[in-house]
XYZ file of C-alpha atoms in Angstrom:
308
model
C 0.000 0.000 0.000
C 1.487 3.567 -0.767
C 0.318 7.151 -0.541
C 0.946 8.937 -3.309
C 0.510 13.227 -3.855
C -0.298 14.173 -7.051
C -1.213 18.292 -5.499
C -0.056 18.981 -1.703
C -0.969 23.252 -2.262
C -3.781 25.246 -1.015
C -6.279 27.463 -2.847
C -3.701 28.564 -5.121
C -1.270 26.500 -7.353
C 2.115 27.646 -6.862
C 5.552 27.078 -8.870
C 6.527 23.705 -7.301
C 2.930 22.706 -5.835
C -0.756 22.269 -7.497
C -3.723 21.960 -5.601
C -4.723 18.909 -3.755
C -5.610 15.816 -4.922
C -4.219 11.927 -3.752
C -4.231 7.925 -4.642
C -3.991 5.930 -2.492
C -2.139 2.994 -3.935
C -3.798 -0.488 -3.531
C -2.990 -2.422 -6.747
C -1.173 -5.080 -4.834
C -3.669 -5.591 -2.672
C -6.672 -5.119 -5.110
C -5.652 -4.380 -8.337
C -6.721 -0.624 -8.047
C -6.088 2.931 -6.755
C -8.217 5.014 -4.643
C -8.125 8.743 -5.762
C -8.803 11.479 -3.188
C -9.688 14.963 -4.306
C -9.297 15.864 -8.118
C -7.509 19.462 -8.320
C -7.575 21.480 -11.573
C -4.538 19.786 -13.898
C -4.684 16.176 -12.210
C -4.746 14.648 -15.496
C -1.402 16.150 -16.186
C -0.070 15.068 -13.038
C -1.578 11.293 -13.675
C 0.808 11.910 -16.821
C 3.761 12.094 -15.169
C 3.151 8.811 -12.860
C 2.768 5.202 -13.770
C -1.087 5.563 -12.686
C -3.449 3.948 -15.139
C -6.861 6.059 -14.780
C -8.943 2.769 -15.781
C -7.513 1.108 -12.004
C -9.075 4.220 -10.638
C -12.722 2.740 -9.918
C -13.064 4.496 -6.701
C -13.142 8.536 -6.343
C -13.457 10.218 -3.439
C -13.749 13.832 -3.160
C -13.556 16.041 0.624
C -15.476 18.714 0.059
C -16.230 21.115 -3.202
C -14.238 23.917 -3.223
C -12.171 24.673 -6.615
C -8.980 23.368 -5.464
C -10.262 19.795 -4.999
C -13.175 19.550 -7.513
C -11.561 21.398 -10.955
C -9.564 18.676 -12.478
C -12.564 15.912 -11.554
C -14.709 16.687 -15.108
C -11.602 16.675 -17.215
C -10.159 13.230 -15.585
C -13.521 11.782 -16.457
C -13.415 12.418 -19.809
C -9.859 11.323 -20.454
C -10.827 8.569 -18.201
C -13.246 7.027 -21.108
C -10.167 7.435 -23.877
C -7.846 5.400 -21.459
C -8.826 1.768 -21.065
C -11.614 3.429 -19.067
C -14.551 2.182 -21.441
C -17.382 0.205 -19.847
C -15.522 0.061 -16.470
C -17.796 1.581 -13.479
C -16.646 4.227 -10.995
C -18.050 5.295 -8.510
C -17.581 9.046 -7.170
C -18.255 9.272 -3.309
C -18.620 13.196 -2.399
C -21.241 16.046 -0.148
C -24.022 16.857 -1.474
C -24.177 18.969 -4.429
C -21.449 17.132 -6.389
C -23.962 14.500 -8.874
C -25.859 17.744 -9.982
C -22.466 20.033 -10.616
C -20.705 16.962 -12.563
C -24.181 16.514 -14.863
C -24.476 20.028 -15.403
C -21.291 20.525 -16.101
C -21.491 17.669 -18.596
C -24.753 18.816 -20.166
C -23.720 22.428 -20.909
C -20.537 20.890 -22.619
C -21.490 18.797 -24.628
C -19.512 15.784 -22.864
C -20.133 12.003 -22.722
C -18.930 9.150 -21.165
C -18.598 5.555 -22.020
C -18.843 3.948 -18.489
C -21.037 4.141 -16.094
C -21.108 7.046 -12.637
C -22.507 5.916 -9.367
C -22.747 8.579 -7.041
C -22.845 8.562 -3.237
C -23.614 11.294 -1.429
C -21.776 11.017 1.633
C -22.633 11.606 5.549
C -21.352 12.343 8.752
C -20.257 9.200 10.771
C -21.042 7.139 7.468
C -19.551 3.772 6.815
C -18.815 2.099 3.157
C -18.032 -1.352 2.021
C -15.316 -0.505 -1.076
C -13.695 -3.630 -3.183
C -13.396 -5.248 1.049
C -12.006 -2.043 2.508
C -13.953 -0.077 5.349
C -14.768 3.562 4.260
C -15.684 5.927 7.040
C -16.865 9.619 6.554
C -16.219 11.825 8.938
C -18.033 15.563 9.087
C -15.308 17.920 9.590
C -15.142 22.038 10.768
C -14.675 24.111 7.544
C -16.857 26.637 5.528
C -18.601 24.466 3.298
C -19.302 20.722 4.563
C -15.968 18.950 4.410
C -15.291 15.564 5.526
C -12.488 13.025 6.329
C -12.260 9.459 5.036
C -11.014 6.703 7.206
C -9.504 3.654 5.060
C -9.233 0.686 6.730
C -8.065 -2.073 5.157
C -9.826 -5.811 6.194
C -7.507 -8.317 8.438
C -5.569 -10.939 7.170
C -5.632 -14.730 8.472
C -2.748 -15.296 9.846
C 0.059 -17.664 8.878
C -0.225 -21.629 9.229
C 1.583 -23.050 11.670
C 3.127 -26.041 9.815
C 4.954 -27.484 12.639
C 1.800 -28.128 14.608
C 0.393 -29.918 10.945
C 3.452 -32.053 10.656
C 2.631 -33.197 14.678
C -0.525 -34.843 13.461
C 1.014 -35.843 9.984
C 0.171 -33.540 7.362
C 3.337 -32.495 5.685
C 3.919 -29.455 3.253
C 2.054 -29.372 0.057
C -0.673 -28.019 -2.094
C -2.880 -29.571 1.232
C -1.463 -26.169 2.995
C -3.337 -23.929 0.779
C -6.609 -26.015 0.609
C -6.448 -26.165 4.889
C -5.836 -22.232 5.080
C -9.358 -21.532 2.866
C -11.278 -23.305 5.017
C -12.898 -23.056 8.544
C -12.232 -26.930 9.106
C -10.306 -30.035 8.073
C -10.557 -33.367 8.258
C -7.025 -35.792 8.649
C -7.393 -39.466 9.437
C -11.262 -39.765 10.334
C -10.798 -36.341 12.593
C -12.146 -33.048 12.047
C -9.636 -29.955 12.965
C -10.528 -26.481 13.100
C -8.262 -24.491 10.734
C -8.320 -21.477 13.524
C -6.212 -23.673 16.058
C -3.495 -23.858 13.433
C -3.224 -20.381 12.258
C -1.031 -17.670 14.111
C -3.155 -14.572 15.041
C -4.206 -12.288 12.772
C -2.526 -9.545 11.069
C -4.901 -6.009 11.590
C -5.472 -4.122 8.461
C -3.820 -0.958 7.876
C -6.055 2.236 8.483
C -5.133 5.726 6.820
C -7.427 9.292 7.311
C -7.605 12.050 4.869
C -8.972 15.138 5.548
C -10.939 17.752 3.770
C -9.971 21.344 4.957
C -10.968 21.883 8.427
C -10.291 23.454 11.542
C -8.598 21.935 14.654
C -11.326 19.198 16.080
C -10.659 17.767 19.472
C -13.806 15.366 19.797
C -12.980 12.124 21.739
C -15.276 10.298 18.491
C -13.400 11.968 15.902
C -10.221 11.091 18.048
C -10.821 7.490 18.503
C -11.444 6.848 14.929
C -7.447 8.204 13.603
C -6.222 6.391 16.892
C -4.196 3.371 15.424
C -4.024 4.616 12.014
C -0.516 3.842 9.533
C -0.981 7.377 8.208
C -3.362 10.649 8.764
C -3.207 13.031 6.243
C -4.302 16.235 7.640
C -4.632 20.081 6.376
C -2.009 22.644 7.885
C -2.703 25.730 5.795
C -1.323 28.073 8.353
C 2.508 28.023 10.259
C 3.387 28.978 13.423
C 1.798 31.752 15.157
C -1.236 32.044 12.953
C -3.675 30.554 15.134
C -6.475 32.920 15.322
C -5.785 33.650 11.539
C -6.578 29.522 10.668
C -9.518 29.554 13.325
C -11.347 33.037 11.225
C -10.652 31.023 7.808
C -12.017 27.560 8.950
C -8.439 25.771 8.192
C -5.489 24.439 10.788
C -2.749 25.612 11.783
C 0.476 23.448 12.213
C 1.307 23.597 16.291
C -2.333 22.698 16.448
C -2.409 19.811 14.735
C 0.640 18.439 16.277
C -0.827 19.321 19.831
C -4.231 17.868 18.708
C -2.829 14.552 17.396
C -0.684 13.770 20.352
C -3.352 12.202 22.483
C -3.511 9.429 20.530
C -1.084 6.793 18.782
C -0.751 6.922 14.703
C 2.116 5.975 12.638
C 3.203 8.654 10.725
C 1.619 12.226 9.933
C 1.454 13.947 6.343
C 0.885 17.500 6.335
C -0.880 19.023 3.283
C -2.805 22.121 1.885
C 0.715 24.193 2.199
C -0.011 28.085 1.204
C 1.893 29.411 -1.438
C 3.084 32.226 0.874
C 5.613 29.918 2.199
C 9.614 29.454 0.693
C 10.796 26.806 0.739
C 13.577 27.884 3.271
C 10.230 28.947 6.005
C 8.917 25.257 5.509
C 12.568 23.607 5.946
C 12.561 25.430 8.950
C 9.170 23.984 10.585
C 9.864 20.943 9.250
C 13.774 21.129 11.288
C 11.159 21.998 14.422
C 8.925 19.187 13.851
C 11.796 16.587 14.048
C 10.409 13.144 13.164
C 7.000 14.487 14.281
C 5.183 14.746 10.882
C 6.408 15.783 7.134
C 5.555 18.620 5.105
C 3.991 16.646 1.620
C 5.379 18.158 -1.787
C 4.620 17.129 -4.919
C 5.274 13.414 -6.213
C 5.538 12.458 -2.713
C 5.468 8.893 -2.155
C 4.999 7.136 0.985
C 5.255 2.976 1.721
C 2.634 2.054 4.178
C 4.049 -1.409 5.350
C 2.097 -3.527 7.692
C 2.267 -3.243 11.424
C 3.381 0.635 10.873
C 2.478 2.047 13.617
């Protein structure tokens, strides 16, 4: 599983940084990617990565503002010219976002050659996706905004072969047939496959915000404790507080402060303002120490099991 920023701006692209938009990587596990947010250009920036739009059969957009909603009509329609024909997707988003894609479609003229589900999304929602959980999560911004929780299912553990030699079943093909199943039988006895497997391995979780302000509910808390990766807003730097607060965004200390009550694995901070060098975010990110990383552009990150 990797993380993979296509945009890691704010409002306004920049030089070195578009707006925001993700994938989360899952083509080992499933044979597909998960895109997050679709900023103005983002099929350009699929250009310039080995992502295949017709894996992309899941979309999931924070909120609509511009800078995450722009580049979604475009990457449709390139979508159905690149091995996208007659291959669902499904676009999970607030309300409002069906009616702006089909007017936007009507008034130019466009048409696709797969089919759209749409989803509207809720607060505290819950979504089965190719066997991952999908949570929703209301956030504290202008418009409604919202967080997605991805949590990946568990995996049975390993077999324990040296309790199957014990009572005479040796390596082979056998392995493989006893691992599917919830019992075997060896020798006129019936064994349950569960007393030969090790315990098993939890699924990796990772949280993407919307834009939002600095929430400190125990519910919203609870659901990023444990996660591999959160991927959270920090518009503002240091000592701009109240300033992040008026404009319904975050502010870096915050976020740090706000996180540290629970356990995560590692901490991507994104939706950078292009009022920042890049010598002002070296030094936050000297400040920050192993704490969290400033995302740029092309950013990849490895989310291995048993991360946190």
């Amino acid at each position: 599983m990797k993380f993979k920023v296509l945009g890691s701006g704010a409002g306004i692209p920049s030089r070195t940084r578009n707006t925001q938009s993700f994938v989360l990587d899952v083509v080992e596990e499933i044979n597909q990617y998960f895109l997050i947010d679709a900023s103005e250009a983002l099929q350009h920036r699929i250009l310039n990565t080995t992502i295949r739009p017709s894996k992309i059969k899941h979309v999931f957009i924070t909120h609509l503002h511009g800078d995450h909603i722009f580049g979604l009509p475009g990457f449709l329609s390139s979508r159905a010219h690149q091995g996208g024909e007659g291959i669902p997707l499904v676009i999970y988003g607030p309300p409002g976002l069906k009616e702006w894609i089909e007017v936007t479609f009507r008034i130019s003229s466009s048409h696709l050659n797969y089919p759209i589900r749409f989803v509207e999304v809720v607060h505290d929602g819950e979504y089965e996706v190719e066997g991952f959980t999908v949570k929703s999560r209301l956030l504290d911004h202008a418009v409604d905004s919202f967080m997605y929780a991805f949590i990946e299912p568990e995996k049975l553990g390993a077999l324990d072969s040296a309790k199957l030699k014990d009572i005479g079943i040796m390596p082979g093909p056998i392995y493989k047939e006893i691992k599917k199943s919830q019992t075997f039988q060896h020798e006129g006895e019936t064994y349950a496959t569960a007393d030969f497997l090790s315990p098993p391995v939890e699924g990796r979780k990772v949280a993407v915000h919307g834009d939002t302000r600095i929430i400190d509910r125990p519910d919203y808390l609870e659901l990023l404790d444990g996660a591999d990766l959160i991927v959270h807003e920090a518009t503002y730097l240091e000592g701009e507080k109240e300033k992040a607060h008026q404009y319904f965004h975050s502010e870096i200390d915050d976020v740090l402060n706000n996180l540290s009550r629970i356990s995560y694995g590692r901490l991507l901070l994104v939706h950078i303002s292009n009022r920042y060098d890049a010598e002002m975010l070296e030094s936050v990110e000297e400040k920050m120490g192993d704490r969290a990383v400033i995302a740029h552009d092309y950013l990849e990150i490895t989310i291995p099991r048993d991360s946190r």
